[in-house]
Amino acid sequence: IAEEKLKESEAQFKDFFEKASDAIFIAEIESGIIVDANIAASRLLLMPYNHIIGLHHSQLHPKDKAVYSNETFTGHTLEAQQKGSTHPSENEVVRSDGSLVPVEILAAEVTLKGKHCLMGTFRDISARKQTEQALQESEFFFRESQHAAFIGSYKYDLLNDSWTSSEVLEQIFGIDKSYSKNFQRWLDITHPDDREMMNRYFNEEVLAKRKLFNKEYRIIRKSDDEIRWVLGLGKLNFDAEDNIVEIMGTIQDITERKLADESLLESNELNNSLMQTIPFGMDIVDEEGNTLFISKNMEKYFGPDSIGNKCWNLYRDDKTQCSDCPLHSGINIGNTDLYESNGVFGGRTFQISHTGMVFRGKKAMLEIFQDITEKKEAETELIAAKEKAEESDRLKSAFLANMSHEIRTPLNSIIGFSELMSEPDYTHEQQFQFARFINVSGNNLLTIISDIMDISKIEAGQVQVKKTIFSVNQLIIDIEKEYSFKAIEKGIELGIDLPGSKNEIFIETDKDKLKQILVNFVGNALKFTSEGYIEIAFKMAGDAVQFQVKDTGIGISAEFHQQIFERFRQVEPAHTRKYGGNGLGLPISKALIELLGGTIWLESEQGVGSTFYFKIPK
Ligand code: ADP
C-alpha cells in the first residue's frame, strides 16, 4: 500500500512538474549540476531538455548575476525558504539566443532518487517588469511635467477637511510637508484681497452648483511673501450616494503669463489711446487704396462707413486718386516718404507721410495726415512779405537817388541864380527873371520837403484832422483860379463842373487837407497832360461828397492802378524820367482821404487819360 501510495504521489508530482507553467529546474545541491527540468524550462531558455541537463545552475544566469553556493539557488537561500519566507528573489536568465528574461525565483529542497536536490521555480516576469517600467516612466513624466509646467496637484478630502499636495504644489505655495493642510490653511495662503471671493467661489459656485473648479487667483507665497498668480482647476468626486467626497485637481503658477498679459494689455491700451489721441489723422490702406483702418481722429472726417472705401473717395474733393499718389509706384515695405495733397476736405492742403508695412498679412500703407493749410498760407504770406520788403527796399534806394536829384535841381538853381544876381553886369530885367527862378525853385524844394514831412507824419500817426464848415464850391473855384495860369502856360484847358452852380454846398471836414488832396490831383493832371483838358468836379452822393479830377493826359495802364498808391512808386522807370516828382503825392492823398473817412479809386487808360475819384463824408 505504501509503495502504491508513493508511486501515485510520484506520478502526481511528475504530472505537476511537467504541466507547470513556470519553469522548474532541479539541481544537485552538492555539485550544483542540473539533473532535471520541465517543458516550461525548455520554453524559457529556448533550449532542448538534453542541453539543459548537465548545466551548472549558475550558467542559467548572465555572468554578473550568477551567484552560487551550495545552499543557494541563484541567490534564494534555502535558509530563507526553510524559515518560511515566501519572498522570491529576482534575477535574469540567459536564453540560447543570448537574450535576457527577467525571472522571479522560488527555491525548495527536495530529495530526488536519494540525493539532496534544490528545486527552483522560475517565473517569467517580463510582462510585469514592462508594466512596472511603464509605470515608473509615467510617474517620471508626471513628476517632470509638473516641474516643467510648474503645475502642482492636490486632493482635498471634504469629509476629513484635509488635503494632500504634490511636491510642485508645495513649491508653488512655498510650504513644506509639515504645513497642516485643511481648507482654512488653503485660504490662509490666498491673497487677503481674494480670500473672501475664493471662499464664496468654492462654496457657492463649486460645491453648491457642483461645478468644476476653474479660477485664477492670487496667493501670497509662504516662503518669501511674494504675490503670485495661480490657476486652480478641480473636479469633484462623489460617493455611491452622490455626496461630494473630494475634489482633485491642479494648481498652476501663472504669474509670468499674467504679468505678460498685463503688460500686453497695457501696451494695447497705450496703442489704443495713442491711436485715439494722436493729433493727426491716420489710416491704413491696401495696395488698391481700400481703407483697412482709420484712427478715431479721422473718423469724424471719414464717417463711420469708411472701412473698405477707397481712401481718395473719403477725403479728396474731386474723389479721384492723386496723380502723385505713392500707390502708383507700389508699396515698399519699411519705406517712409512724404507727399502733399491739395484739394482735401474742402480746399485744404494735407501733408501725408506714408510708410510701407504688412497689415493683416498683406502689403499695406500707413498714412499719417497733417493739415498744413495754415502753414502753407503763412509760408505764402511770408514769401509775399519778403518780396514786398525787398521791393520797398529797392523803392527806397530809388527814392533816395531820385530825391537827391529832386533836391539838388532846385538847390543848384537857387545857388546858381543867386550868384548871378550878385554880379553887376546883369540888367534889372534879367535880375528880376533870376529872382523868379529862385522863387520857383524854392517853392519846389518846399513841396518836396513838405511831402516828406507829410508822409512821415502820416506814417507816425501824428496828423490831426481840424474840421470846419466851408463852401466846397468856393474851394474849387479858388483852386481853379490858382492853377489856371499854369494850364494856360501848358496850353491846356482847366475847367470845373459844380452841381447847381448857384447853390453853394457846405460840408464839414478838414479844409486844408481837402485842398491838399485836390491840388495833388490837379498838379499830377497838369504834369502828365500836354494837350486836351483838365476838369475838377464834385457831386453829392448820399451822405458823402464825391470829387473827381479828370485829365486827357498820358493815362496809366491797368497793372499800375494799385501800385501808384504805394510810396515812391512811379510808373515811369527812374532812368527815363521826364516828368519829375517823388512818388509821394498819391500815397499822401490816399492816406489823407482815409484820414477824413473816405475812399479813393481811379479810372485810367494809357494814352487816353485818367480820372481820380474820391469820396468823403460831408
Ligand atoms: P509823382 O507824381 O511825384 O511821381 P505821385 O504819387 O503823385 O508821385 O504819382 C505816382 C505816379 O502815378 C506818377 O509818377 C505817375 O506815374 C502816375 N500818375 C499819377 N497821376 C497821374 C495822371 N494824372 N496821369 C498819368 N499818370 C499819373
XYZ file of C-alpha atoms and ligand atoms in Angstrom:
645
model
C 0.000 0.000 0.000
C 2.873 2.288 0.934
C 4.569 1.578 -2.369
C 1.345 2.152 -4.218
C 0.924 5.494 -2.470
C 4.471 6.533 -3.260
C 4.046 5.663 -6.904
C 0.841 7.593 -7.023
C 2.420 10.623 -5.405
C 5.415 10.413 -7.714
C 3.094 10.224 -10.689
C 1.220 13.261 -9.378
C 4.424 15.124 -8.858
C 5.590 14.197 -12.367
C 2.341 15.409 -13.770
C 2.535 18.673 -11.846
C 6.226 19.012 -12.765
C 5.559 18.589 -16.480
C 2.436 20.666 -16.712
C 3.572 23.561 -14.546
C 3.517 26.878 -16.428
C 6.565 28.083 -14.515
C 9.970 26.727 -15.481
C 11.330 24.256 -12.927
C 14.937 23.214 -12.612
C 16.242 20.582 -10.202
C 19.910 20.776 -9.291
C 22.021 18.637 -7.102
C 22.994 20.660 -4.078
C 26.437 19.340 -3.774
C 27.598 19.749 -7.360
C 25.162 22.437 -8.488
C 24.543 20.399 -11.665
C 21.040 20.467 -13.110
C 19.598 16.986 -13.114
C 16.075 17.656 -14.311
C 13.935 20.390 -15.877
C 10.413 20.636 -17.223
C 8.946 21.663 -20.606
C 8.358 25.214 -19.429
C 12.104 25.382 -18.625
C 12.908 24.443 -22.230
C 10.484 27.143 -23.389
C 12.022 29.718 -21.099
C 15.596 29.052 -22.198
C 14.697 28.227 -25.827
C 16.809 25.132 -25.274
C 16.088 21.367 -25.633
C 15.843 19.279 -22.477
C 19.100 17.372 -23.042
C 21.055 20.670 -23.360
C 19.755 21.812 -20.030
C 20.643 18.665 -18.152
C 24.239 18.797 -17.019
C 24.479 22.606 -16.925
C 25.630 24.187 -13.719
C 22.671 26.156 -12.409
C 24.737 29.338 -12.242
C 25.070 29.072 -16.038
C 21.405 29.901 -16.339
C 22.205 33.498 -15.493
C 24.273 36.245 -17.062
C 27.777 36.265 -15.633
C 27.327 39.284 -13.390
C 24.242 37.765 -11.799
C 25.409 34.168 -11.424
C 25.513 33.609 -7.675
C 26.438 30.177 -6.441
C 26.870 28.440 -3.179
C 25.790 25.022 -2.088
C 22.857 26.412 -0.338
C 21.820 28.936 -2.818
C 19.763 28.624 -5.906
C 20.832 31.777 -7.585
C 20.600 33.883 -4.542
C 17.490 32.416 -2.998
C 18.741 30.831 0.131
C 17.443 27.643 1.481
C 17.645 29.126 4.858
C 15.134 31.771 3.902
C 12.896 29.180 2.380
C 13.174 26.965 5.418
C 12.251 29.856 7.675
C 9.022 30.035 5.734
C 9.861 33.217 3.831
C 7.896 33.210 0.621
C 9.644 36.250 -0.610
C 11.015 35.346 -4.004
C 14.259 36.646 -5.434
C 14.597 38.255 -8.825
C 17.223 37.542 -11.399
C 17.656 37.143 -15.124
C 18.212 34.080 -17.261
C 20.175 33.870 -20.492
C 18.340 32.294 -23.358
C 20.054 30.242 -26.001
C 19.789 33.194 -28.374
C 21.619 35.356 -25.865
C 18.574 37.446 -24.846
C 17.784 38.013 -21.195
C 14.487 37.308 -19.473
C 13.663 38.700 -16.014
C 12.520 35.980 -13.655
C 11.238 35.581 -10.138
C 12.686 32.544 -8.394
C 11.398 30.426 -5.521
C 13.584 27.559 -4.308
C 12.729 24.432 -2.314
C 14.734 21.496 -1.060
C 13.750 18.119 -2.460
C 15.132 14.604 -2.399
C 15.354 13.028 -5.777
C 16.489 9.472 -6.200
C 18.032 9.591 -2.747
C 20.027 12.754 -3.485
C 19.713 16.222 -1.868
C 18.483 18.493 -4.521
C 17.280 22.041 -4.891
C 14.197 22.744 -6.962
C 13.921 26.233 -8.425
C 10.706 27.605 -9.856
C 11.390 30.365 -12.378
C 8.522 32.656 -13.289
C 8.888 34.828 -16.355
C 8.131 38.342 -15.096
C 8.995 40.300 -18.228
C 5.392 41.444 -18.672
C 5.254 42.620 -15.073
C 8.604 44.309 -15.446
C 7.415 46.136 -18.521
C 4.349 47.329 -16.706
C 6.454 48.417 -13.780
C 8.799 50.260 -16.059
C 5.927 51.909 -17.904
C 4.509 52.961 -14.564
C 7.842 54.315 -13.469
C 8.185 56.213 -16.710
C 4.716 57.612 -16.460
C 5.387 58.655 -12.878
C 8.617 60.185 -14.015
C 6.905 62.129 -16.802
C 4.145 63.210 -14.484
C 6.629 64.497 -11.950
C 8.829 66.113 -14.551
C 5.973 67.769 -16.353
C 4.654 69.107 -13.071
C 8.048 70.646 -12.527
C 8.395 71.913 -16.052
C 4.949 73.470 -16.265
C 5.054 74.363 -12.622
C 1.746 72.660 -12.141
C 1.093 71.060 -8.796
C -1.677 68.626 -7.970
C -3.841 68.249 -4.909
C -6.606 66.186 -3.485
C -8.934 67.630 -0.902
C -10.866 65.243 1.291
C -14.011 67.113 2.274
C -15.113 64.701 4.956
C -11.884 64.995 6.885
C -11.173 68.576 5.808
C -7.641 67.810 4.734
C -5.725 67.998 1.506
C -2.623 66.445 0.128
C -0.391 68.023 -2.442
C 2.367 67.140 -4.867
C 5.901 68.352 -4.378
C 5.435 71.049 -7.028
C 2.301 72.365 -5.386
C 4.260 72.716 -2.158
C 6.827 74.707 -4.093
C 4.119 76.903 -5.650
C 2.590 77.608 -2.256
C 6.027 77.912 -0.666
C 5.159 75.381 2.061
C 6.755 72.152 3.183
C 5.428 68.782 4.243
C 4.901 69.953 7.795
C 2.311 72.550 6.731
C -1.016 71.399 8.096
C -3.353 71.180 5.167
C -7.009 71.988 5.604
C -9.479 74.380 3.983
C -8.704 77.311 6.256
C -4.982 76.789 5.733
C -5.540 76.987 1.986
C -7.447 80.233 2.468
C -4.518 81.471 4.572
C -2.301 81.124 1.522
C -4.657 83.055 -0.776
C -4.172 86.818 -1.080
C -6.170 88.687 1.617
C -7.989 90.661 -1.089
C -9.041 87.459 -2.869
C -9.817 85.407 0.225
C -13.464 86.327 0.627
C -14.061 85.907 -3.101
C -12.379 82.486 -3.183
C -14.267 81.275 -0.143
C -17.540 82.253 -1.782
C -16.478 80.787 -5.113
C -15.628 77.426 -3.605
C -18.796 77.149 -1.571
C -21.374 78.888 -3.737
C -20.134 78.049 -7.209
C -18.217 74.781 -6.996
C -19.891 72.916 -4.138
C -23.407 74.323 -4.362
C -23.635 74.129 -8.138
C -21.429 71.022 -8.386
C -19.263 72.680 -10.995
C -15.653 72.331 -11.995
C -13.265 74.450 -10.012
C -11.700 76.867 -12.519
C -10.370 80.112 -11.160
C -7.380 82.419 -11.391
C -6.479 83.954 -8.045
C -3.618 85.446 -6.137
C -1.709 83.823 -3.333
C 0.988 85.085 -1.055
C 3.772 82.532 -1.311
C 4.578 81.443 2.214
C 8.307 81.016 1.688
C 9.017 84.607 0.557
C 5.706 86.501 0.936
C 5.685 87.193 -2.776
C 2.373 87.769 -4.532
C 1.868 85.107 -7.203
C -0.949 84.358 -9.618
C -2.238 80.782 -9.827
C -4.811 78.962 -11.902
C -6.733 76.413 -9.844
C -8.600 73.589 -11.554
C -10.505 70.830 -9.803
C -13.043 68.091 -10.327
C -15.487 66.856 -7.725
C -15.721 63.175 -6.847
C -18.865 61.617 -5.419
C -19.673 58.546 -3.349
C -22.312 55.928 -4.128
C -25.000 58.179 -2.625
C -23.886 61.026 -4.828
C -22.437 63.019 -1.973
C -19.393 65.105 -2.715
C -16.457 63.465 -1.012
C -13.397 65.003 -2.536
C -12.038 67.396 -5.066
C -8.934 66.652 -7.109
C -7.134 68.949 -9.395
C -4.155 71.037 -10.312
C -2.799 74.424 -9.404
C -0.517 76.188 -11.834
C 1.677 79.199 -11.202
C 0.687 81.629 -13.969
C 2.373 84.743 -12.618
C 4.648 85.220 -15.628
C 1.787 84.779 -18.075
C -0.364 87.104 -16.022
C 2.349 89.785 -15.975
C 2.868 89.336 -19.713
C -0.890 89.630 -20.201
C -0.931 92.762 -18.120
C 1.934 94.350 -19.987
C 0.310 93.357 -23.283
C -2.898 94.901 -22.080
C -1.035 97.999 -21.036
C 0.727 98.274 -24.348
C -2.571 97.675 -26.159
C -4.162 100.369 -24.066
C -1.264 102.669 -24.821
C -1.548 101.889 -28.523
C -5.263 102.442 -28.444
C -5.048 105.698 -26.581
C -2.273 106.820 -28.931
C -4.461 105.966 -31.879
C -7.343 107.876 -30.360
C -5.497 110.925 -29.193
C -2.777 111.361 -31.764
C -3.206 114.932 -33.039
C -3.178 113.949 -36.662
C -5.245 111.545 -38.687
C -4.038 108.080 -39.515
C -5.231 105.392 -41.862
C -4.015 102.138 -43.342
C -4.853 101.303 -46.939
C -4.118 98.236 -49.043
C -2.396 98.235 -52.431
C -5.645 99.164 -54.179
C -6.275 102.103 -51.866
C -9.036 100.388 -49.886
C -9.176 101.692 -46.331
C -8.400 98.968 -43.793
C -8.090 101.076 -40.678
C -8.664 104.673 -39.593
C -7.777 106.409 -36.372
C -10.521 107.822 -34.166
C -9.399 111.276 -35.076
C -10.077 110.593 -38.767
C -13.474 109.072 -38.143
C -15.057 112.485 -37.765
C -13.971 113.350 -41.308
C -14.356 109.962 -42.916
C -17.619 108.924 -41.327
C -18.492 105.510 -39.962
C -18.618 103.661 -43.310
C -15.082 104.446 -44.281
C -13.593 100.963 -43.882
C -13.390 99.253 -47.257
C -13.866 102.529 -49.161
C -11.182 103.907 -51.458
C -9.261 106.478 -49.460
C -9.490 109.149 -52.167
C -13.269 108.819 -52.145
C -13.149 109.683 -48.481
C -11.047 112.775 -48.369
C -10.291 114.179 -51.786
C -12.617 116.910 -53.039
C -12.528 115.561 -56.614
C -12.877 111.914 -55.463
C -10.023 110.809 -57.685
C -6.636 109.345 -56.886
C -3.830 111.901 -56.572
C -1.571 111.955 -59.615
C 1.451 111.600 -57.326
C -0.193 109.042 -55.004
C 2.593 106.695 -53.828
C 0.379 103.666 -54.592
C 1.062 104.282 -58.302
C 4.630 103.147 -57.826
C 3.779 100.271 -55.465
C 4.292 99.798 -51.740
C 7.833 99.491 -50.448
C 7.777 97.842 -47.030
C 9.676 99.842 -44.434
C 9.991 102.913 -46.655
C 8.669 106.240 -45.435
C 8.112 109.248 -47.651
C 6.109 112.451 -47.762
C 3.757 113.952 -50.280
C 1.345 116.843 -50.360
C -2.243 116.502 -51.346
C -4.176 119.632 -52.326
C -7.939 119.837 -52.514
C -8.582 117.796 -49.414
C -11.645 118.183 -47.149
C -12.779 121.319 -48.939
C -9.768 123.024 -50.456
C -7.334 122.236 -47.695
C -3.765 121.043 -48.091
C -2.551 117.917 -46.319
C 0.926 116.615 -45.886
C 0.804 112.818 -45.920
C 3.600 110.713 -44.545
C 3.291 107.180 -45.896
C 5.083 104.035 -44.764
C 5.001 100.624 -46.425
C 4.076 97.883 -43.969
C 2.446 94.498 -43.574
C -1.050 94.656 -42.136
C -3.120 91.510 -41.562
C -0.638 89.559 -43.643
C -0.877 91.828 -46.692
C 1.150 94.712 -48.078
C -0.356 97.954 -46.855
C 0.441 101.620 -46.452
C 0.202 103.578 -43.232
C -0.714 107.191 -43.932
C -0.382 109.977 -41.394
C -2.228 113.136 -42.338
C -1.332 116.584 -41.214
C -3.350 119.624 -42.161
C -0.781 122.136 -43.359
C -3.215 124.590 -44.974
C -2.465 127.378 -42.495
C 1.227 126.626 -42.570
C 1.203 126.809 -46.361
C -0.766 130.060 -46.297
C 1.617 131.509 -43.754
C 4.503 130.444 -45.951
C 2.964 132.145 -48.983
C 2.299 135.267 -46.940
C 5.835 135.195 -45.655
C 7.195 134.962 -49.175
C 4.940 137.825 -50.275
C 6.021 139.888 -47.273
C 9.652 139.160 -48.038
C 9.183 140.154 -51.653
C 7.404 143.298 -50.535
C 10.184 144.151 -48.130
C 12.726 143.664 -50.867
C 10.620 145.750 -53.218
C 10.224 148.579 -50.733
C 13.934 148.451 -50.063
C 14.513 148.816 -53.775
C 11.978 151.661 -53.922
C 13.667 153.401 -51.035
C 17.029 153.264 -52.808
C 15.397 154.541 -55.982
C 13.705 157.240 -53.939
C 16.975 158.346 -52.372
C 18.617 158.585 -55.771
C 15.565 160.412 -57.039
C 15.385 162.680 -54.036
C 18.956 163.737 -54.294
C 18.208 164.712 -57.883
C 14.925 166.441 -56.929
C 16.526 168.390 -54.116
C 19.754 169.224 -55.949
C 17.978 170.570 -59.014
C 16.135 173.424 -57.237
C 19.050 173.974 -54.863
C 21.507 174.262 -57.735
C 19.166 176.643 -59.427
C 18.823 178.767 -56.241
C 22.593 178.848 -55.663
C 23.352 179.475 -59.331
C 20.852 182.314 -59.848
C 21.596 183.980 -56.515
C 25.311 184.062 -57.507
C 24.375 185.606 -60.847
C 22.240 188.211 -59.086
C 25.219 189.452 -57.154
C 27.103 190.159 -60.403
C 26.712 193.745 -61.551
C 26.640 193.011 -65.312
C 23.023 191.935 -65.456
C 20.140 194.230 -66.227
C 17.378 194.895 -63.819
C 15.093 192.914 -66.070
C 17.400 189.898 -66.011
C 17.823 190.128 -62.264
C 14.083 190.087 -61.889
C 13.997 186.929 -64.008
C 16.648 185.325 -61.767
C 14.628 186.171 -58.693
C 11.647 184.397 -60.222
C 13.716 181.263 -60.907
C 14.973 181.325 -57.347
C 11.437 181.680 -56.094
C 10.100 178.767 -58.211
C 12.977 176.538 -57.189
C 12.470 177.465 -53.548
C 8.794 176.525 -53.851
C 9.675 173.207 -55.491
C 12.069 172.492 -52.693
C 9.408 173.397 -50.184
C 6.951 170.985 -51.842
C 9.401 168.120 -51.705
C 10.292 168.774 -48.107
C 6.600 169.176 -47.129
C 5.758 165.903 -48.884
C 8.435 164.060 -46.955
C 7.320 165.712 -43.746
C 3.698 164.844 -44.529
C 4.288 161.194 -45.275
C 6.490 160.854 -42.207
C 3.856 162.470 -40.024
C 1.075 160.369 -41.530
C 3.051 157.178 -41.005
C 3.823 158.211 -37.441
C 0.086 158.845 -36.889
C 0.724 162.477 -35.962
C -1.593 164.177 -38.409
C -4.733 165.639 -36.848
C -7.998 166.457 -38.550
C -9.278 170.009 -37.949
C -12.845 170.196 -39.143
C -14.549 173.436 -40.218
C -17.674 174.165 -42.214
C -16.956 175.724 -45.580
C -18.261 176.006 -49.122
C -16.932 173.312 -51.476
C -17.884 175.404 -54.500
C -15.697 178.238 -53.282
C -12.758 175.912 -52.572
C -12.843 174.503 -56.083
C -13.197 177.932 -57.678
C -10.117 179.075 -55.698
C -8.083 176.083 -56.872
C -9.115 176.682 -60.450
C -8.015 180.328 -60.180
C -4.711 179.330 -58.650
C -3.844 176.795 -61.366
C -5.416 178.301 -64.492
C -2.246 180.284 -65.136
C -0.166 177.076 -65.204
C -2.741 175.410 -67.509
C -2.616 178.290 -69.907
C 1.169 178.065 -69.863
C 0.928 174.409 -70.959
C -1.769 175.188 -73.498
C -4.483 173.096 -71.928
C -7.878 173.930 -70.548
C -8.655 173.776 -66.832
C -12.379 173.637 -66.132
C -14.709 172.937 -63.240
C -18.108 171.289 -63.052
C -20.131 172.223 -59.984
C -23.621 170.932 -59.215
C -26.403 173.575 -59.318
C -23.855 176.327 -59.685
C -25.843 178.882 -57.690
C -26.437 176.790 -54.560
C -23.278 176.675 -52.677
C -22.723 173.410 -50.843
C -21.232 173.472 -47.370
C -19.525 170.499 -45.823
C -17.759 169.910 -42.566
C -14.291 168.496 -42.935
C -10.620 169.498 -42.787
C -10.458 172.188 -45.473
C -6.646 172.342 -45.738
C -6.369 168.607 -46.184
C -9.145 168.512 -48.766
C -7.374 171.289 -50.658
C -4.059 169.453 -50.427
C -5.690 166.330 -51.898
C -7.330 168.180 -54.756
C -4.220 170.217 -55.508
C -2.236 167.000 -55.610
C -4.542 165.544 -58.260
C -4.628 168.795 -60.242
C -0.814 169.038 -60.039
C -0.446 165.491 -61.378
C -3.007 166.131 -64.107
C -1.092 169.242 -65.200
C 2.188 167.352 -65.070
C 1.027 164.361 -67.155
C -1.209 166.168 -69.671
C 0.186 168.010 -72.676
C -2.995 168.561 -74.651
C -6.742 168.475 -74.088
C -8.243 169.478 -70.784
C -8.448 169.011 -67.058
C -11.701 169.123 -65.149
C -12.349 169.369 -61.421
C -15.830 168.326 -60.343
C -17.808 167.230 -57.358
C -21.304 165.958 -56.591
C -23.315 164.851 -53.605
C -23.656 161.106 -53.137
C -25.979 160.461 -50.209
C -24.154 161.308 -47.007
C -20.937 161.768 -48.891
C -19.481 164.181 -51.332
C -17.679 162.710 -54.339
C -14.857 164.543 -56.123
C -13.186 163.802 -59.394
C -10.193 165.219 -61.242
C -10.175 164.229 -64.865
C -7.474 164.740 -67.493
C -6.701 163.752 -71.071
C -3.040 163.033 -70.311
C -0.801 160.045 -70.778
C -3.016 157.741 -68.679
C -1.947 154.786 -66.539
C -2.070 151.157 -67.676
C -4.219 148.899 -65.520
C -1.304 146.990 -63.969
C -0.242 150.188 -62.159
C -3.687 151.217 -60.860
C -2.945 149.737 -57.411
C 0.799 150.242 -57.276
C 0.817 154.014 -57.784
C -0.667 154.429 -54.317
C 2.411 152.855 -52.785
C 5.153 155.135 -51.536
C 7.791 156.218 -54.061
C 6.032 154.275 -56.793
C 6.164 155.826 -60.230
C 5.043 154.327 -63.497
C 7.966 155.848 -65.284
C 11.244 153.985 -64.689
C 13.905 156.132 -62.987
C 16.349 156.116 -65.926
C 13.861 157.523 -68.470
C 12.323 160.083 -66.163
C 10.999 163.142 -67.817
C 8.184 164.264 -65.507
C 9.948 164.668 -62.170
C 8.172 164.092 -58.884
C 8.952 161.891 -55.930
C 6.198 159.250 -55.896
C 4.773 160.553 -52.626
C 1.771 162.604 -53.861
C -0.690 159.737 -54.301
C 0.227 157.864 -51.092
C -0.191 161.155 -49.189
C -3.554 161.827 -50.872
C -4.774 158.305 -50.196
C -3.699 158.472 -46.551
C -5.384 161.883 -46.100
C -8.623 160.702 -47.760
C -8.712 157.708 -45.442
C -7.970 160.023 -42.513
C -11.077 162.019 -43.480
C -13.075 158.763 -43.541
C -13.143 158.385 -47.334
C -12.051 156.112 -50.151
C -10.125 156.635 -53.385
C -10.168 154.916 -56.789
C -9.323 155.715 -60.361
C -10.233 155.041 -63.935
C -7.477 155.415 -66.464
C -6.396 154.146 -69.822
C -2.932 154.538 -71.203
C -2.818 157.239 -73.881
C -6.401 158.339 -73.229
C -6.415 159.968 -69.802
C -7.095 159.466 -66.121
C -9.846 160.250 -63.665
C -9.088 160.148 -59.958
C -12.163 159.815 -57.723
C -12.601 160.102 -54.001
C -15.498 160.232 -51.663
C -15.565 161.650 -48.132
C -18.376 162.150 -45.595
C -19.931 165.610 -45.957
P 4.812 161.845 -58.561
O 3.743 162.442 -59.325
O 5.546 162.766 -57.679
O 5.666 160.914 -59.332
P 2.566 160.581 -57.332
O 2.459 159.666 -56.124
O 1.701 161.743 -57.288
O 4.065 160.886 -57.480
O 2.210 159.741 -58.576
C 2.786 158.461 -58.728
C 2.795 158.081 -60.195
O 1.480 157.893 -60.673
C 3.346 159.119 -61.092
O 4.762 159.091 -61.152
C 2.740 158.720 -62.407
O 3.464 157.680 -62.996
C 1.367 158.209 -62.011
N 0.324 159.294 -62.126
C -0.232 159.994 -61.139
N -1.186 160.822 -61.613
C -1.224 160.635 -62.930
C -2.002 161.217 -64.010
N -2.936 162.169 -63.783
N -1.768 160.817 -65.275
C -0.829 159.853 -65.513
N -0.056 159.271 -64.558
C -0.255 159.662 -63.281
